[in-house]
Each structure stands twice: as structure tokens, then as C-alpha cells.
RNA sequence: GGGUCGGUGCCCGAGCGGACAAAGGGAGCAGGCUGUAAACCUGCCGUCAUAGACUUCGGAGGUUCGAAUCCUUCCCGGCCCA
């Protein structure tokens, strides 16, 4: 297999992309990867029914290993999910109930398979964890770990220093994850675990366990946490998380998130999140720096990442819709129709508008609220006063009557907009 | 179980009987400048409303002309002692 000859180039590439935060002995790891196709694993927490862009780095990295011939296992934590990983958290987690957990597992499993294909094997640690009794666990795993070491891990220490403290349950988490690694080593010959840098402590716990019980050398490699120059959390907006599931975050919004990427972050993101060769990334960045106003790098990033998650067709749709909203072209009924399914659609009846008016409200204000563009009538008035509201890309400053709204309809729809980024397609029925 | 400190708007955090819809900061929203960027400037940032009114400061009661501020009690959290 080609992996043999290219293993060191492969690791070099990873490291050039800024994907090696911590690792066990890189030389030994290179030898291991060069030897045969290796089985390795990455774990994902079943905290929701869909993964979000925070997990994207893991998925993409996994794919890099897959593409050079290694054999990935994706571990979804049916068992560990019941406990909660303290890593990177300042507060105790809420425990999920079993139904939710099962639901989440299924969602994530389907997602991973659809993104990475069936060469990825998804395993659930519930399958082996649930077979282990407390006494057995204490003897087989607990005996090999000293509390002194466990307390020294960053994830634990930072919580012990904080007011929130840490429960025994979460304290035990690393042993569960160590047991996973050991089990996968023993049963599946898995000798490498990948994860985010917050997983480093848990990974080394597993490596220790394997060494102590089996006298064998296992490996770990972590990627850094994605950060943003503006200090915000990667993958979160004020509206919430950017999910990978099209039901939770429509591909258009997903695409927009990356399109709005800060100049300072874009090179890094291209390297870490896309499979473009580094040479091509350098070329794109050169173009970008030449005329940053064209946002070539951001477009490339958004297109590549969206294609990976949602496919090429969605990339085209997202770009088409963006052209409608942000382009300077004239709006037509046809263009509006083409954004259906991308912009939320709001249907109101003439009767509703009339009713609002007879109740003494302004039709547009009440529409802004019912469409979800504004949170209250007060908010709607504020936005209007600040001339934040646009109808068909034309700013409106004052109240608009039901009659006038009707006159704005382009075919079946009218484009109602708050600020630059929030749109609704409004249909008025008889 | 005992003691003690605390629970204030999205978050942090001041207020500690009237001047409180509640300082300040952050986040957010909008506008300006731009490149659907950053930085910066301005405005907004409980609800309903013209003025003005109404509902908020962990929950429930109470004292008072008047409470986020005082009292009682309950709930929740930190720390200390057992």
C-alpha cells in the first residue's frame, strides 16, 4: 500500500496544516503508519442528534487518514455519553437520558456514514462497557491508574480549582475512555487514537493502560482546537450552533458562515478544513492578498467545506441565493422563486394583516414580528426607526399598510429583510 | 447536620429603603465607513404604548406611604466545620 512510502510525507503535511498539537513520539508514529494500513479511532460525543462544525476538524482529519489507506473506527460514546467528559468544560454536564442518547447515537452514526462512506466503521462503546461490572472495572482498570496521575490532568485540575468542582462521575471519565482504547487495541488491533487537543489527557490515559496491561506501545495524536481571531468560539453564532445537519442549519447558512470568515483566520481554515493541497492554498492566498475585497479565499473555503458536508448541488444553490441577496441585480419574481427553500418562507393571509390593522397595529410591524425577524413590536419599531428594514432590497423607514404590502408583491413573494443578513420570503394569501 | 457567604436583565457584575427598568463591562442588534472582513464611529439593547403605563432583581409571604435593597420562610450554589 502506498501508505508505506508516503507516511512521513503524510505526517509532514498534517503538521504543515497545523494539525499536530500533541503527539506521542512522532518518529515511532511515522514508522507505525508506514508499516501497514493501521487501525485508528476517533471518538465523538453523542451530546446532540447531529454533529456540528466543531466536529468538522475531526471528520476531515479522519478522512485524511482514510485517504492514505488507514482504517478508521468512529467511536460514538453510548456509554461515556452517560457520564460526560469534563475536558474543556468549566461546569458539570447535565446527564442525558437513555432515549435521547440512543436517538443521538443513531443520528450521528447516520451522519458519519453519509459523510465518509461505508469504509468507516462506527462502533459504540456501550456494546462493551455495559458488559463490565464495577468490581471487574476497578480491578482491571482502576488498579492501573493512580489518583495522583488522574488529579494531575489539566481537565481535572482546572475543575478542582474552580468553584463548580467536579463530580466523581466526571472524574472517572478518563478511565472509561482509557478502557475504550484498551478494548479497541485488544479486540481490533487499534493502536492510534486521534482527537482534539482537549482529549490529550484522556488519550494518554488509554496509552498508559495499554502499556501497563499489555506491555504494548499505543499512539496518540491531537489536533488543536479551532480558534477565531475575534475570540469567538468557532462554530457558534449568536443565533446558535452551526450544525452539520441540513435540517438544523440550512446549507445556505452553513456556507455563509464560512464565507464570513475573518481574513486573519482564512488561511488556517483552508489548511485545516479542506483537502486542497498546500500549494493550491498558497496560490489562493496569494490571489486573496492581491485583492482582498473579492474574498476569493473565503469563497474557496465556503465552497470546499460546504461541498464536503452537503455536496456540490448545495454549493451552487447557496451561491445562487447569495447572488440574489447580496448582488446588485434587480429583483424579479423568478429570482425570488429560486431562493425558495433557502430563505424561510412566511405565509400570511390578508385577513391577518387586516386584523392587525384594525387592532391598531401597523401591518408591517406585525409582519416583522410574526415572521420572526423581530422579537417584539417594540423591536420592530426600533428596527424601522433605524432603517434596518428592507422590502425587496429597498429600505423602508416608516409604517407600511396592508394595502401597500400587497403592492410590493413580486409574483407570489415579497422579500422582507432585517439588516443585511436576515431574510424572509413573504407570501400573502387571499 | 452546624456555620458562613452568595443567587440581580443573554453573560459577568454594581446597587443594599425613595433619584431603579436598575451603574459598568462583555455579547448582541442596527446604522455609518468597507469587502457579506477586521478595526473604528453612532444609536439601540424588558414589554406595551404618543405622553405614559405595566411586569422584572431565586420562590412565597410580611414590614413600609414606598423594597432589588429590611424581616420570615422555602429552594438552589460556593466555602468552612462535623
Tab-separated table of C-alpha atoms (C1' of nucleotides) in Angstrom:
chain	number	residue	atom	x	y	z
A	1	UNK	CA	0.000	0.000	0.000
A	2	UNK	CA	1.200	3.482	-0.763
A	3	UNK	CA	0.977	4.447	2.869
A	4	UNK	CA	4.345	2.813	3.415
A	5	UNK	CA	6.305	5.067	1.148
A	6	UNK	CA	4.482	8.273	1.988
A	7	UNK	CA	3.995	8.029	5.718
A	8	UNK	CA	6.489	10.661	6.624
A	9	UNK	CA	5.267	12.981	3.880
A	10	UNK	CA	1.796	12.398	5.224
A	11	UNK	CA	2.750	13.393	8.739
A	12	UNK	CA	4.651	16.367	7.405
A	13	UNK	CA	1.582	17.507	5.556
A	14	UNK	CA	-0.528	17.183	8.700
A	15	UNK	CA	1.941	19.194	10.629
A	16	UNK	CA	2.195	21.870	7.939
A	17	UNK	CA	-1.532	22.212	8.081
A	18	UNK	CA	-1.306	22.872	11.763
A	19	UNK	CA	-2.999	19.648	12.733
A	20	UNK	CA	-0.468	18.253	15.163
A	21	UNK	CA	-0.933	19.753	18.572
A	22	UNK	CA	0.283	16.928	20.750
A	23	UNK	CA	1.557	13.553	19.777
A	24	UNK	CA	3.383	10.599	21.103
A	25	UNK	CA	6.809	10.047	19.596
A	26	UNK	CA	6.412	11.240	16.010
A	27	UNK	CA	9.150	9.032	14.676
A	28	UNK	CA	7.581	5.933	16.111
A	29	UNK	CA	4.242	7.069	14.841
A	30	UNK	CA	5.680	7.535	11.360
A	31	UNK	CA	7.075	4.032	11.451
A	32	UNK	CA	3.764	2.660	12.582
A	33	UNK	CA	1.839	4.427	9.852
A	34	UNK	CA	4.371	3.446	7.256
A	35	UNK	CA	4.235	-0.174	8.196
A	36	UNK	CA	0.764	-1.294	7.238
A	37	UNK	CA	-2.612	0.224	6.988
A	38	UNK	CA	-3.289	0.933	10.624
A	39	UNK	CA	-6.499	0.837	12.500
A	40	UNK	CA	-7.142	4.039	14.416
A	41	UNK	CA	-10.056	5.648	16.150
A	42	UNK	CA	-11.703	8.971	16.821
A	43	UNK	CA	-14.454	9.420	19.352
A	44	UNK	CA	-17.476	11.675	19.123
A	45	UNK	CA	-19.727	12.673	21.959
A	46	UNK	CA	-23.408	11.973	21.445
A	47	UNK	CA	-24.466	15.227	23.041
A	48	UNK	CA	-26.876	16.032	20.211
A	49	UNK	CA	-28.526	14.242	17.348
A	50	UNK	CA	-26.265	15.957	14.882
A	51	UNK	CA	-22.618	16.837	14.865
A	52	UNK	CA	-21.745	20.494	14.478
A	53	UNK	CA	-18.879	22.263	12.805
A	54	UNK	CA	-16.844	21.785	15.944
A	55	UNK	CA	-16.564	18.160	14.928
A	56	UNK	CA	-15.681	19.021	11.382
A	57	UNK	CA	-11.984	19.128	12.035
A	58	UNK	CA	-12.154	15.607	13.400
A	59	UNK	CA	-14.082	14.334	10.416
A	60	UNK	CA	-11.766	15.974	7.922
A	61	UNK	CA	-8.682	14.721	9.696
A	62	UNK	CA	-10.142	11.258	9.796
A	63	UNK	CA	-10.684	11.462	6.071
A	64	UNK	CA	-7.046	12.368	5.537
A	65	UNK	CA	-6.010	9.140	7.240
A	66	UNK	CA	-8.646	7.245	5.344
A	67	UNK	CA	-7.429	8.611	2.045
A	68	UNK	CA	-3.944	7.256	2.548
A	69	UNK	CA	-5.287	3.839	3.337
A	70	UNK	CA	-5.657	3.618	7.087
A	71	UNK	CA	-8.630	2.003	8.709
A	72	UNK	CA	-10.832	4.280	10.747
A	73	UNK	CA	-13.116	3.402	13.576
A	74	UNK	CA	-15.508	6.054	14.723
A	75	UNK	CA	-16.475	5.589	18.304
A	76	UNK	CA	-19.731	7.064	19.443
A	77	UNK	CA	-19.891	7.184	23.169
A	78	UNK	CA	-23.090	5.440	24.132
A	79	UNK	CA	-21.545	4.564	27.462
A	80	UNK	CA	-19.291	7.536	28.004
A	81	UNK	CA	-22.108	9.794	26.922
A	82	UNK	CA	-23.931	8.700	30.014
A	83	UNK	CA	-21.149	10.073	32.130
A	84	UNK	CA	-19.970	13.265	30.484
A	85	UNK	CA	-16.463	14.340	29.615
A	86	UNK	CA	-15.133	17.146	31.821
A	87	UNK	CA	-12.440	18.081	29.290
A	88	UNK	CA	-12.655	21.657	28.198
A	89	UNK	CA	-15.650	22.376	30.369
A	90	UNK	CA	-15.909	24.647	33.322
A	91	UNK	CA	-19.186	23.200	34.530
A	92	UNK	CA	-20.628	19.851	35.283
A	93	UNK	CA	-22.609	18.427	32.404
A	94	UNK	CA	-26.231	17.520	32.552
A	95	UNK	CA	-26.730	13.833	32.118
A	96	UNK	CA	-28.721	12.685	29.139
A	97	UNK	CA	-31.448	10.142	29.488
A	98	UNK	CA	-31.219	6.896	27.611
A	99	UNK	CA	-33.785	7.671	24.956
A	100	UNK	CA	-32.137	10.909	23.995
A	101	UNK	CA	-28.804	9.212	23.937
A	102	UNK	CA	-29.999	6.463	21.659
A	103	UNK	CA	-31.602	8.976	19.367
A	104	UNK	CA	-28.378	10.998	19.218
A	105	UNK	CA	-26.279	7.939	18.534
A	106	UNK	CA	-28.387	6.965	15.600
A	107	UNK	CA	-28.285	10.463	14.188
A	108	UNK	CA	-24.543	10.734	14.452
A	109	UNK	CA	-23.929	7.298	13.086
A	110	UNK	CA	-26.019	8.059	10.006
A	111	UNK	CA	-24.246	11.348	9.575
A	112	UNK	CA	-20.778	9.901	9.785
A	113	UNK	CA	-21.658	7.202	7.312
A	114	UNK	CA	-23.135	9.604	4.836
A	115	UNK	CA	-20.143	11.927	5.071
A	116	UNK	CA	-17.347	9.407	4.987
A	117	UNK	CA	-18.866	6.418	3.280
A	118	UNK	CA	-19.023	2.852	4.438
A	119	UNK	CA	-15.295	2.320	4.712
A	120	UNK	CA	-15.722	3.863	8.104
A	121	UNK	CA	-16.839	1.572	10.821
A	122	UNK	CA	-18.893	3.066	13.587
A	123	UNK	CA	-18.634	1.402	16.974
A	124	UNK	CA	-20.498	2.107	20.146
A	125	UNK	CA	-18.715	1.675	23.431
A	126	UNK	CA	-21.980	0.761	25.105
A	127	UNK	CA	-21.507	-2.635	23.485
A	128	UNK	CA	-18.514	-3.465	25.630
A	129	UNK	CA	-18.877	-1.093	28.541
A	130	UNK	CA	-22.227	-2.473	29.512
A	131	UNK	CA	-20.633	-5.897	29.907
A	132	UNK	CA	-18.212	-4.767	32.569
A	133	UNK	CA	-19.100	-4.951	36.240
A	134	UNK	CA	-17.923	-2.417	38.770
A	135	UNK	CA	-15.637	-4.837	40.557
A	136	UNK	CA	-14.084	-6.032	37.368
A	137	UNK	CA	-13.579	-2.473	36.229
A	138	UNK	CA	-11.934	-1.477	39.474
A	139	UNK	CA	-9.580	-4.430	39.319
A	140	UNK	CA	-8.744	-4.329	35.625
A	141	UNK	CA	-8.653	-0.608	35.019
A	142	UNK	CA	-8.670	1.236	38.304
A	143	UNK	CA	-5.754	-0.736	39.642
A	144	UNK	CA	-3.560	0.550	36.828
A	145	UNK	CA	-4.249	4.206	37.390
A	146	UNK	CA	-3.095	6.271	40.306
A	147	UNK	CA	-5.259	9.027	41.576
A	148	UNK	CA	-2.145	11.157	41.749
A	149	UNK	CA	-1.847	10.993	37.981
A	150	UNK	CA	-5.501	11.487	37.380
A	151	UNK	CA	-5.630	14.574	39.538
A	152	UNK	CA	-2.686	15.995	37.671
A	153	UNK	CA	-4.517	16.045	34.326
A	154	UNK	CA	-5.428	19.515	33.152
A	155	UNK	CA	-9.076	18.741	32.695
A	156	UNK	CA	-9.397	17.603	36.294
A	157	UNK	CA	-7.115	20.111	37.909
A	158	UNK	CA	-8.782	23.121	36.367
A	159	UNK	CA	-12.105	21.915	37.646
A	160	UNK	CA	-10.795	21.190	41.107
A	161	UNK	CA	-9.525	24.743	41.239
A	162	UNK	CA	-12.858	26.152	40.171
A	163	UNK	CA	-15.917	26.820	42.250
A	164	UNK	CA	-18.008	24.367	40.296
A	165	UNK	CA	-15.847	21.464	41.385
A	166	UNK	CA	-16.013	18.121	39.652
A	167	UNK	CA	-18.192	15.163	40.413
A	168	UNK	CA	-16.802	11.707	40.909
A	169	UNK	CA	-18.652	10.682	37.782
A	170	UNK	CA	-16.826	13.076	35.544
A	171	UNK	CA	-13.612	12.421	37.360
A	172	UNK	CA	-13.919	8.806	36.296
A	173	UNK	CA	-14.438	9.683	32.675
A	174	UNK	CA	-10.842	9.333	31.626
A	175	UNK	CA	-10.754	5.774	32.883
A	176	UNK	CA	-13.712	4.887	30.743
A	177	UNK	CA	-12.053	6.374	27.714
A	178	UNK	CA	-8.836	4.585	28.602
A	179	UNK	CA	-10.765	1.365	28.753
A	180	UNK	CA	-12.203	2.066	25.288
A	181	UNK	CA	-8.770	2.440	23.827
A	182	UNK	CA	-7.571	-0.691	25.544
A	183	UNK	CA	-10.587	-2.629	24.354
A	184	UNK	CA	-10.164	-1.479	20.766
A	185	UNK	CA	-6.497	-2.324	20.933
A	186	UNK	CA	-7.174	-5.762	22.277
A	187	UNK	CA	-10.152	-6.655	20.134
A	188	UNK	CA	-9.498	-4.710	16.968
A	189	UNK	CA	-5.787	-4.096	16.902
A	190	UNK	CA	-6.275	-0.376	17.123
A	191	UNK	CA	-3.031	1.348	18.041
A	192	UNK	CA	-3.739	5.005	17.428
A	193	UNK	CA	-6.261	7.416	18.792
A	194	UNK	CA	-6.883	10.842	17.325
A	195	UNK	CA	-8.735	13.665	18.971
A	196	UNK	CA	-8.902	17.349	19.712
A	197	UNK	CA	-6.233	18.686	21.994
A	198	UNK	CA	-8.691	18.702	24.867
A	199	UNK	CA	-8.659	14.921	24.578
A	200	UNK	CA	-4.948	14.608	25.179
A	201	UNK	CA	-5.304	13.683	28.820
A	202	UNK	CA	-7.859	11.009	28.058
A	203	UNK	CA	-5.789	9.640	25.220
A	204	UNK	CA	-2.663	9.317	27.282
A	205	UNK	CA	-4.699	7.605	29.981
A	206	UNK	CA	-5.521	4.962	27.382
A	207	UNK	CA	-1.952	4.684	26.203
A	208	UNK	CA	-0.844	4.152	29.797
A	209	UNK	CA	-3.424	1.490	30.356
A	210	UNK	CA	-2.378	-0.403	27.246
A	211	UNK	CA	1.244	-0.239	28.239
A	212	UNK	CA	0.569	-1.444	31.753
A	213	UNK	CA	-1.789	-4.242	30.904
A	214	UNK	CA	-0.311	-5.378	27.638
A	215	UNK	CA	3.188	-4.031	27.649
A	216	UNK	CA	2.442	-2.563	24.233
A	217	UNK	CA	3.051	0.847	22.750
A	218	UNK	CA	-0.025	2.685	21.508
A	219	UNK	CA	-0.065	6.133	19.978
A	220	UNK	CA	-1.968	9.361	20.175
A	221	UNK	CA	-2.199	12.462	18.049
A	222	UNK	CA	-4.301	15.546	18.655
A	223	UNK	CA	-5.262	18.477	16.521
A	224	UNK	CA	-5.535	21.947	18.010
A	225	UNK	CA	-8.835	23.497	18.882
A	226	UNK	CA	-10.018	25.827	16.192
A	227	UNK	CA	-9.901	29.398	17.304
A	228	UNK	CA	-11.049	32.628	15.784
A	229	UNK	CA	-9.140	35.853	15.669
A	230	UNK	CA	-12.059	37.745	17.153
A	231	UNK	CA	-12.081	35.456	20.153
A	232	UNK	CA	-15.457	33.940	19.418
A	233	UNK	CA	-15.965	30.242	19.659
A	234	UNK	CA	-15.572	28.525	16.336
A	235	UNK	CA	-18.880	27.247	15.037
A	236	UNK	CA	-21.114	29.371	17.193
A	237	UNK	CA	-23.021	32.470	16.306
A	238	UNK	CA	-25.354	34.424	18.480
A	239	UNK	CA	-28.181	32.552	16.786
A	240	UNK	CA	-26.656	29.327	17.898
A	241	UNK	CA	-24.543	26.476	16.726
A	242	UNK	CA	-23.702	25.753	13.115
A	243	UNK	CA	-24.756	22.150	12.648
A	244	UNK	CA	-23.783	19.681	10.001
A	245	UNK	CA	-27.314	18.500	9.571
A	246	UNK	CA	-29.182	20.313	6.827
A	247	UNK	CA	-32.331	20.127	8.921
A	248	UNK	CA	-30.717	22.068	11.728
A	249	UNK	CA	-28.627	24.525	9.761
A	250	UNK	CA	-29.639	25.033	6.174
A	251	UNK	CA	-26.742	24.667	3.738
A	252	UNK	CA	-27.076	28.316	2.773
A	253	UNK	CA	-26.390	29.462	6.335
A	254	UNK	CA	-23.631	26.920	6.634
A	255	UNK	CA	-21.999	28.278	3.516
A	256	UNK	CA	-22.450	31.845	4.716
A	257	UNK	CA	-20.753	31.086	7.992
A	258	UNK	CA	-17.536	30.205	6.223
A	259	UNK	CA	-17.939	32.957	3.680
A	260	UNK	CA	-17.913	35.471	6.505
A	261	UNK	CA	-14.667	34.096	7.816
A	262	UNK	CA	-12.219	36.682	9.060
A	263	UNK	CA	-9.202	37.409	6.836
A	264	UNK	CA	-6.935	36.554	9.701
A	265	UNK	CA	-8.379	33.062	10.033
A	266	UNK	CA	-8.986	32.047	6.482
A	267	UNK	CA	-5.563	30.640	5.606
A	268	UNK	CA	-5.562	28.472	8.671
A	269	UNK	CA	-9.057	27.215	7.984
A	270	UNK	CA	-8.235	26.347	4.422
A	271	UNK	CA	-5.308	24.313	5.630
A	272	UNK	CA	-7.142	22.563	8.421
A	273	UNK	CA	-10.591	22.049	6.998
A	274	UNK	CA	-10.132	21.395	3.295
A	275	UNK	CA	-8.276	18.749	1.404
A	276	UNK	CA	-6.811	21.227	-1.047
A	277	UNK	CA	-3.072	20.689	-1.431
A	278	UNK	CA	-0.983	23.185	0.475
A	279	UNK	CA	0.440	24.507	-2.772
A	280	UNK	CA	-3.017	25.369	-4.030
A	281	UNK	CA	-3.884	27.018	-0.765
A	282	UNK	CA	-0.790	29.151	-1.055
A	283	UNK	CA	-1.880	30.172	-4.547
A	284	UNK	CA	-5.381	31.065	-3.387
A	285	UNK	CA	-3.986	33.101	-0.532
A	286	UNK	CA	-1.686	34.961	-2.872
A	287	UNK	CA	-4.647	35.917	-5.019
A	288	UNK	CA	-6.604	36.857	-1.971
A	289	UNK	CA	-3.945	39.169	-0.662
A	290	UNK	CA	-3.760	40.808	-4.032
A	291	UNK	CA	-7.352	41.927	-3.851
A	292	UNK	CA	-8.871	41.009	-0.526
A	293	UNK	CA	-12.145	42.715	-1.394
A	294	UNK	CA	-13.004	39.841	-3.702
A	295	UNK	CA	-12.843	37.401	-0.795
A	296	UNK	CA	-11.522	34.648	-3.009
A	297	UNK	CA	-10.106	32.711	-0.078
A	298	UNK	CA	-13.398	32.846	1.813
A	299	UNK	CA	-15.311	31.710	-1.237
A	300	UNK	CA	-12.948	28.828	-1.721
A	301	UNK	CA	-13.231	27.854	1.900
A	302	UNK	CA	-17.010	28.055	1.972
A	303	UNK	CA	-17.368	26.125	-1.269
A	304	UNK	CA	-14.963	23.376	-0.275
A	305	UNK	CA	-16.345	22.827	3.179
A	306	UNK	CA	-19.957	23.009	2.070
A	307	UNK	CA	-19.232	20.549	-0.718
A	308	UNK	CA	-17.746	18.110	1.765
A	309	UNK	CA	-20.715	18.307	4.086
A	310	UNK	CA	-23.667	18.956	1.789
A	311	UNK	CA	-22.473	18.229	-1.748
A	312	UNK	CA	-21.859	20.290	-4.861
A	313	UNK	CA	-25.504	20.920	-5.631
A	314	UNK	CA	-25.968	22.757	-2.359
A	315	UNK	CA	-22.874	24.828	-3.005
A	316	UNK	CA	-24.405	26.060	-6.239
A	317	UNK	CA	-27.715	26.813	-4.587
A	318	UNK	CA	-26.029	28.711	-1.820
A	319	UNK	CA	-24.041	30.783	-4.263
A	320	UNK	CA	-27.106	31.492	-6.382
A	321	UNK	CA	-29.062	32.655	-3.394
A	322	UNK	CA	-26.197	34.812	-2.210
A	323	UNK	CA	-26.133	36.465	-5.608
A	324	UNK	CA	-29.784	37.360	-5.168
A	325	UNK	CA	-29.373	38.770	-1.678
A	326	UNK	CA	-26.048	40.457	-1.956
A	327	UNK	CA	-25.745	41.113	-5.663
A	328	UNK	CA	-26.776	44.376	-7.223
A	329	UNK	CA	-29.085	42.873	-9.800
A	330	UNK	CA	-32.743	43.778	-9.969
A	331	UNK	CA	-35.113	41.504	-8.133
A	332	UNK	CA	-37.585	39.588	-10.204
A	333	UNK	CA	-40.345	37.181	-9.327
A	334	UNK	CA	-38.263	34.423	-10.831
A	335	UNK	CA	-35.216	35.191	-8.727
A	336	UNK	CA	-37.323	35.180	-5.608
A	337	UNK	CA	-38.759	31.806	-6.501
A	338	UNK	CA	-35.236	30.461	-6.890
A	339	UNK	CA	-34.473	31.212	-3.256
A	340	UNK	CA	-37.335	29.095	-2.014
A	341	UNK	CA	-36.102	26.580	0.483
A	342	UNK	CA	-33.131	28.763	1.288
A	343	UNK	CA	-34.882	31.666	2.863
A	344	UNK	CA	-37.558	30.846	5.349
A	345	UNK	CA	-40.962	31.308	3.839
A	346	UNK	CA	-43.704	33.098	5.706
A	347	UNK	CA	-47.315	32.862	4.674
A	348	UNK	CA	-49.819	35.381	5.949
A	349	UNK	CA	-53.365	35.942	4.936
A	350	UNK	CA	-54.818	39.279	4.002
A	351	UNK	CA	-57.227	38.742	6.815
A	352	UNK	CA	-54.368	38.549	9.314
A	353	UNK	CA	-52.942	41.805	8.086
A	354	UNK	CA	-56.304	43.478	8.151
A	355	UNK	CA	-56.923	42.193	11.625
A	356	UNK	CA	-53.639	43.567	12.894
A	357	UNK	CA	-54.537	46.928	11.441
A	358	UNK	CA	-57.947	47.019	12.977
A	359	UNK	CA	-56.321	46.180	16.311
A	360	UNK	CA	-54.405	49.397	15.930
A	361	UNK	CA	-51.122	47.842	14.890
A	362	UNK	CA	-49.213	48.568	11.772
A	363	UNK	CA	-49.308	45.773	9.215
A	364	UNK	CA	-45.578	45.795	8.531
A	365	UNK	CA	-44.640	45.899	12.184
A	366	UNK	CA	-46.834	42.973	12.970
A	367	UNK	CA	-45.446	41.120	9.972
A	368	UNK	CA	-41.905	41.686	11.180
A	369	UNK	CA	-42.837	40.009	14.429
A	370	UNK	CA	-44.843	37.138	13.012
A	371	UNK	CA	-42.107	36.363	10.511
A	372	UNK	CA	-39.589	36.065	13.302
A	373	UNK	CA	-37.447	38.913	12.012
A	374	UNK	CA	-38.151	40.942	15.122
A	375	UNK	CA	-38.723	39.691	18.609
A	376	UNK	CA	-41.452	42.114	19.608
A	377	UNK	CA	-43.368	45.081	18.332
A	378	UNK	CA	-41.004	47.312	20.245
A	379	UNK	CA	-38.127	45.678	18.459
A	380	UNK	CA	-39.855	46.091	15.105
A	381	UNK	CA	-40.353	49.791	15.712
A	382	UNK	CA	-36.752	50.161	16.749
A	383	UNK	CA	-35.544	48.441	13.619
A	384	UNK	CA	-37.775	50.579	11.464
A	385	UNK	CA	-36.570	53.710	13.142
A	386	UNK	CA	-33.004	52.660	12.422
A	387	UNK	CA	-33.989	51.989	8.818
A	388	UNK	CA	-32.894	48.420	9.129
A	389	UNK	CA	-35.882	47.037	7.289
A	390	UNK	CA	-35.925	46.464	3.567
A	391	UNK	CA	-38.672	45.317	1.263
A	392	UNK	CA	-37.360	43.897	-1.962
A	393	UNK	CA	-33.987	45.405	-1.129
A	394	UNK	CA	-35.397	48.896	-0.715
A	395	UNK	CA	-35.223	50.500	2.708
A	396	UNK	CA	-38.408	51.477	4.451
A	397	UNK	CA	-38.373	53.962	7.262
A	398	UNK	CA	-41.927	54.252	8.440
A	399	UNK	CA	-45.122	52.276	8.840
A	400	UNK	CA	-46.462	50.401	5.863
A	401	UNK	CA	-50.119	49.495	5.481
A	402	UNK	CA	-51.539	46.181	4.412
A	403	UNK	CA	-52.569	47.745	1.140
A	404	UNK	CA	-49.013	48.879	0.423
A	405	UNK	CA	-47.605	45.498	1.313
A	406	UNK	CA	-49.760	43.921	-1.334
A	407	UNK	CA	-48.416	46.318	-3.904
A	408	UNK	CA	-44.893	45.147	-3.167
A	409	UNK	CA	-45.540	41.571	-4.133
A	410	UNK	CA	-43.331	40.307	-6.925
A	411	UNK	CA	-45.297	37.399	-8.243
A	412	UNK	CA	-46.074	35.254	-5.247
A	413	UNK	CA	-43.488	36.710	-2.929
A	414	UNK	CA	-42.037	39.761	-1.364
A	415	UNK	CA	-38.531	39.790	0.096
A	416	UNK	CA	-38.616	41.134	3.626
A	417	UNK	CA	-35.276	41.775	5.231
A	418	UNK	CA	-33.891	42.974	8.522
A	419	UNK	CA	-30.377	44.277	8.425
A	420	UNK	CA	-28.072	42.738	5.898
A	421	UNK	CA	-28.315	39.127	6.787
A	422	UNK	CA	-31.832	38.161	7.785
A	423	UNK	CA	-34.352	37.445	5.054
A	424	UNK	CA	-37.869	36.120	4.727
A	425	UNK	CA	-39.953	35.350	1.684
A	426	UNK	CA	-43.403	36.626	2.412
A	427	UNK	CA	-46.440	35.283	0.649
A	428	UNK	CA	-49.809	36.887	1.175
A	429	UNK	CA	-52.798	34.677	0.570
A	430	UNK	CA	-56.341	35.789	-0.028
B	1	G	C1'	-26.464	18.375	60.416
B	2	G	C1'	-23.855	23.345	62.097
B	3	G	C1'	-21.673	27.885	60.402
B	4	U	C1'	-20.886	31.308	56.677
B	5	C	C1'	-21.118	33.805	52.005
B	6	G	C1'	-23.993	34.254	47.907
B	7	G	C1'	-28.424	33.766	43.959
B	8	U	C1'	-29.661	40.956	40.049
B	9	G	C1'	-31.669	41.744	32.968
B	10	C	C1'	-28.353	36.975	27.408
B	11	C	C1'	-23.395	36.614	30.457
B	12	C	C1'	-20.188	38.996	34.123
B	13	G	C1'	-21.209	42.439	37.723
B	14	A	C1'	-22.548	47.216	40.768
B	15	G	C1'	-26.631	48.606	43.709
B	16	C	C1'	-28.056	47.338	49.744
B	17	G	C1'	-35.240	51.578	51.751
B	18	G	C1'	-37.120	56.543	47.536
B	19	A	C1'	-33.392	59.928	42.317
B	20	C	C1'	-34.078	51.858	39.706
B	21	A	C1'	-36.217	49.190	34.055
B	22	A	C1'	-31.816	49.174	37.749
B	23	A	C1'	-24.290	51.672	37.028
B	24	G	C1'	-20.260	49.448	34.319
B	25	G	C1'	-18.268	45.772	31.063
B	26	G	C1'	-18.958	41.880	27.521
B	27	A	C1'	-22.083	39.729	23.972
B	28	G	C1'	-25.942	41.006	20.576
B	29	C	C1'	-28.774	44.175	17.054
B	30	A	C1'	-28.971	48.375	13.625
B	31	G	C1'	-26.681	52.386	11.013
B	32	G	C1'	-22.004	54.716	9.008
B	33	C	C1'	-17.169	53.513	6.705
B	34	U	C1'	-15.921	48.948	3.965
B	35	G	C1'	-15.000	43.789	1.079
B	36	U	C1'	-21.394	39.794	3.225
B	37	A	C1'	-13.936	41.048	6.631
B	38	A	C1'	-11.380	43.422	10.698
B	39	A	C1'	-10.799	47.956	13.216
B	40	C	C1'	-13.285	52.326	14.259
B	41	C	C1'	-17.635	55.914	14.971
B	42	U	C1'	-23.028	56.444	16.292
B	43	G	C1'	-27.586	54.614	18.058
B	44	C	C1'	-30.325	50.650	20.296
B	45	C	C1'	-30.441	46.733	23.671
B	46	G	C1'	-37.827	44.266	29.479
B	47	U	C1'	-42.957	44.665	27.388
B	48	C	C1'	-46.933	47.566	25.590
B	49	A	C1'	-47.500	52.305	24.187
B	50	U	C1'	-47.899	59.292	21.908
B	51	A	C1'	-47.109	61.168	26.709
B	52	G	C1'	-47.161	57.344	29.812
B	53	A	C1'	-48.116	52.736	31.782
B	54	C	C1'	-47.120	47.754	33.074
B	55	U	C1'	-44.069	43.436	34.619
B	56	U	C1'	-38.888	42.339	36.442
B	57	C	C1'	-33.626	41.768	40.661
B	58	G	C1'	-34.053	32.768	43.164
B	59	G	C1'	-39.711	31.322	45.154
B	60	A	C1'	-43.637	32.596	48.648
B	61	G	C1'	-45.237	35.721	52.387
B	62	G	C1'	-44.545	40.214	55.534
B	63	U	C1'	-42.930	45.367	57.360
B	64	U	C1'	-43.376	50.294	54.936
B	65	C	C1'	-46.631	55.845	52.013
B	66	G	C1'	-42.642	53.337	49.182
B	67	A	C1'	-38.384	47.346	48.744
B	68	A	C1'	-33.610	44.690	44.151
B	69	U	C1'	-32.499	46.861	48.929
B	70	C	C1'	-35.383	45.339	55.774
B	71	C	C1'	-37.887	40.742	58.203
B	72	U	C1'	-39.765	35.460	57.964
B	73	U	C1'	-39.645	31.085	55.412
B	74	C	C1'	-38.547	27.853	51.471
B	75	C	C1'	-35.449	26.379	47.219
B	76	C	C1'	-30.511	26.371	44.911
B	77	G	C1'	-24.970	27.047	44.854
B	78	G	C1'	-19.868	28.034	46.951
B	79	C	C1'	-16.673	27.688	51.134
B	80	C	C1'	-15.640	26.074	56.276
B	81	C	C1'	-16.758	22.774	60.475
B	82	A	C1'	-18.998	17.976	61.945
